[in-house]
């Protein structure tokens, strides 16, 4: 009986240690993502007082898998998606009671991004449509480390999209088209050839 109890305790301790180890690895991965220069903390969206209508979280290994499903004819897009670290999307329904909170969350985010070295490259104000696209340039301005899109549409939806990774400026529109991100698909940056 003592051997059975000791075995159960040892087995339980092993299971608990493995669970803690897996949890720590998950926490380490999350911390690594949060430390990326292109990562935007979406915690300000908690102030919305409602759950997101759509929530997408594609991380590094899954993005590589998504890249494998892209046709061989678009090898460039496949390589681009496989090189990303994170794609996050949150879509909220806009109601008369949430519109002010959405605008406040967007404004709070814009202020924080400005302080953190992000550049707003697109600003659209057309009737009820509000779109802002931000880039986080690398320190040497050779590539983009993150993209953030904040879009409040006349379709009573607000979308927040954060793409993290090493992105060539000329690939931004391609990403926008592939992920159907309002505003990003219109950003066309041509690479200048240095002499």
XYZ file of C-alpha atoms in Angstrom:
195
model
C 0.000 0.000 0.000
C 2.842 2.399 0.867
C 4.486 1.651 -2.483
C 1.225 2.418 -4.331
C 0.752 5.725 -2.478
C 4.402 6.674 -3.041
C 4.053 5.822 -6.743
C 0.882 7.903 -7.019
C 2.543 10.853 -5.274
C 5.627 10.563 -7.476
C 3.461 10.279 -10.598
C 1.379 13.282 -9.516
C 4.508 15.317 -8.830
C 5.893 14.404 -12.266
C 2.647 15.412 -13.983
C 2.561 18.705 -12.044
C 6.211 19.420 -12.917
C 5.569 18.696 -16.610
C 2.499 20.936 -16.583
C 4.485 23.741 -14.941
C 7.297 23.266 -17.471
C 4.855 23.458 -20.410
C 3.168 26.489 -18.825
C 6.553 28.183 -18.326
C 7.482 27.496 -21.962
C 4.161 28.992 -23.071
C 4.801 32.007 -20.857
C 8.326 32.314 -22.285
C 6.938 32.282 -25.834
C 4.375 34.943 -24.934
C 7.060 37.077 -23.284
C 9.256 36.701 -26.372
C 6.388 37.882 -28.587
C 5.614 40.831 -26.303
C 9.279 41.872 -26.447
C 9.184 42.162 -30.260
C 9.442 45.821 -31.402
C 6.370 45.432 -33.644
C 4.114 44.012 -30.911
C 1.192 46.198 -29.787
C -0.459 45.489 -26.445
C -4.203 45.094 -26.993
C -5.058 45.307 -23.273
C -6.618 48.756 -23.824
C -9.363 46.929 -25.733
C -10.463 45.349 -22.447
C -11.977 48.745 -21.627
C -14.515 48.094 -24.366
C -16.696 46.214 -21.934
C -17.501 43.591 -24.569
C -15.840 40.565 -26.080
C -14.420 40.763 -29.569
C -16.803 39.521 -32.248
C -13.821 38.049 -34.097
C -10.486 37.150 -32.531
C -7.584 35.746 -34.553
C -4.173 34.805 -33.142
C -1.685 33.284 -35.579
C 1.756 32.739 -34.092
C 5.104 31.759 -35.569
C 4.679 27.984 -36.046
C 1.104 28.279 -37.348
C 2.076 31.046 -39.788
C 4.691 28.703 -41.242
C 1.955 26.125 -41.730
C -0.327 28.728 -43.362
C 2.545 29.586 -45.698
C 2.638 25.987 -46.911
C -0.938 26.291 -48.194
C -0.100 29.216 -50.468
C 0.354 28.161 -54.065
C 3.776 27.620 -55.548
C 3.015 30.435 -57.986
C 3.319 32.981 -55.171
C 6.518 31.845 -53.513
C 7.288 35.400 -52.400
C 4.041 35.662 -50.392
C 4.576 32.192 -48.948
C 8.062 33.143 -47.741
C 6.770 36.435 -46.361
C 4.000 34.823 -44.307
C 6.318 32.083 -43.096
C 8.728 34.744 -41.796
C 6.130 36.535 -39.654
C 6.063 36.085 -35.885
C 2.459 37.044 -35.114
C -0.796 38.175 -36.716
C -3.542 39.298 -34.325
C -6.989 40.580 -35.239
C -9.782 41.849 -33.010
C -13.134 42.912 -34.467
C -15.771 44.612 -32.334
C -19.339 45.570 -33.043
C -19.856 49.321 -32.868
C -22.934 50.365 -30.946
C -23.989 53.809 -29.731
C -22.701 52.860 -26.265
C -19.308 51.558 -27.458
C -18.370 54.137 -30.085
C -16.881 56.556 -27.533
C -14.880 53.765 -25.871
C -13.582 52.656 -29.277
C -12.475 56.151 -30.186
C -10.809 56.523 -26.771
C -9.000 53.169 -27.156
C -7.820 54.192 -30.617
C -6.644 57.581 -29.365
C -4.848 56.034 -26.381
C -3.122 53.574 -28.685
C -2.097 56.312 -31.138
C -0.512 58.341 -28.336
C 1.438 55.327 -27.087
C 2.584 54.419 -30.616
C 3.865 57.941 -31.251
C 5.952 57.716 -28.062
C 7.322 54.297 -29.073
C 8.632 55.400 -32.482
C 5.792 54.179 -34.699
C 4.918 56.182 -37.824
C 1.361 56.776 -38.978
C 1.497 56.369 -42.739
C -2.224 56.345 -43.584
C -5.034 58.375 -42.054
C -8.523 58.209 -43.566
C -11.514 60.172 -42.281
C -14.403 59.730 -44.682
C -17.852 60.015 -43.171
C -18.127 57.298 -40.550
C -15.015 55.519 -41.803
C -11.827 56.038 -39.776
C -8.664 54.154 -40.772
C -5.158 54.557 -39.377
C -2.180 52.460 -40.497
C 1.030 52.557 -38.463
C 4.479 51.126 -39.193
C 7.236 50.389 -36.704
C 10.419 50.919 -38.734
C 13.605 49.041 -37.878
C 16.372 51.079 -36.276
C 18.219 51.269 -39.615
C 14.973 51.960 -41.553
C 15.604 49.005 -43.887
C 12.426 47.071 -43.024
C 9.248 47.229 -40.979
C 9.093 45.374 -37.652
C 5.381 45.784 -37.110
C 2.154 47.001 -38.653
C -0.946 48.181 -36.817
C -4.253 48.930 -38.501
C -7.115 50.579 -36.631
C -10.274 50.688 -38.748
C -13.721 51.892 -37.705
C -16.065 51.346 -40.591
C -19.507 52.414 -41.659
C -20.430 48.715 -41.356
C -20.710 49.112 -37.555
C -17.462 47.235 -36.978
C -14.096 48.238 -35.573
C -11.003 46.191 -36.388
C -7.591 46.208 -34.743
C -4.862 44.300 -36.619
C -1.256 43.825 -35.461
C 1.312 42.093 -37.677
C 4.728 41.390 -36.149
C 7.839 40.319 -38.011
C 10.443 41.500 -40.467
C 8.517 42.932 -43.404
C 9.968 44.534 -46.501
C 8.209 47.837 -47.216
C 7.262 46.712 -50.724
C 5.421 43.676 -49.256
C 2.931 45.621 -47.125
C 0.200 45.767 -49.785
C 0.614 42.061 -50.494
C 0.026 41.288 -46.798
C -3.006 43.579 -46.737
C -4.508 41.863 -49.757
C -3.849 38.364 -48.414
C -5.291 39.026 -44.939
C -8.032 41.353 -46.301
C -6.951 44.258 -44.081
C -8.822 47.452 -44.911
C -6.375 50.244 -45.710
C -3.219 48.127 -45.929
C -3.985 46.836 -49.383
C -3.767 50.406 -50.676
C -0.253 51.033 -49.346
C 2.195 50.626 -52.199
C 5.834 51.312 -51.476
C 8.350 50.864 -54.226
C 11.852 49.832 -53.343
C 14.424 52.378 -54.447
C 17.499 50.935 -56.055
C 20.645 52.440 -54.564
C 23.366 53.448 -57.011
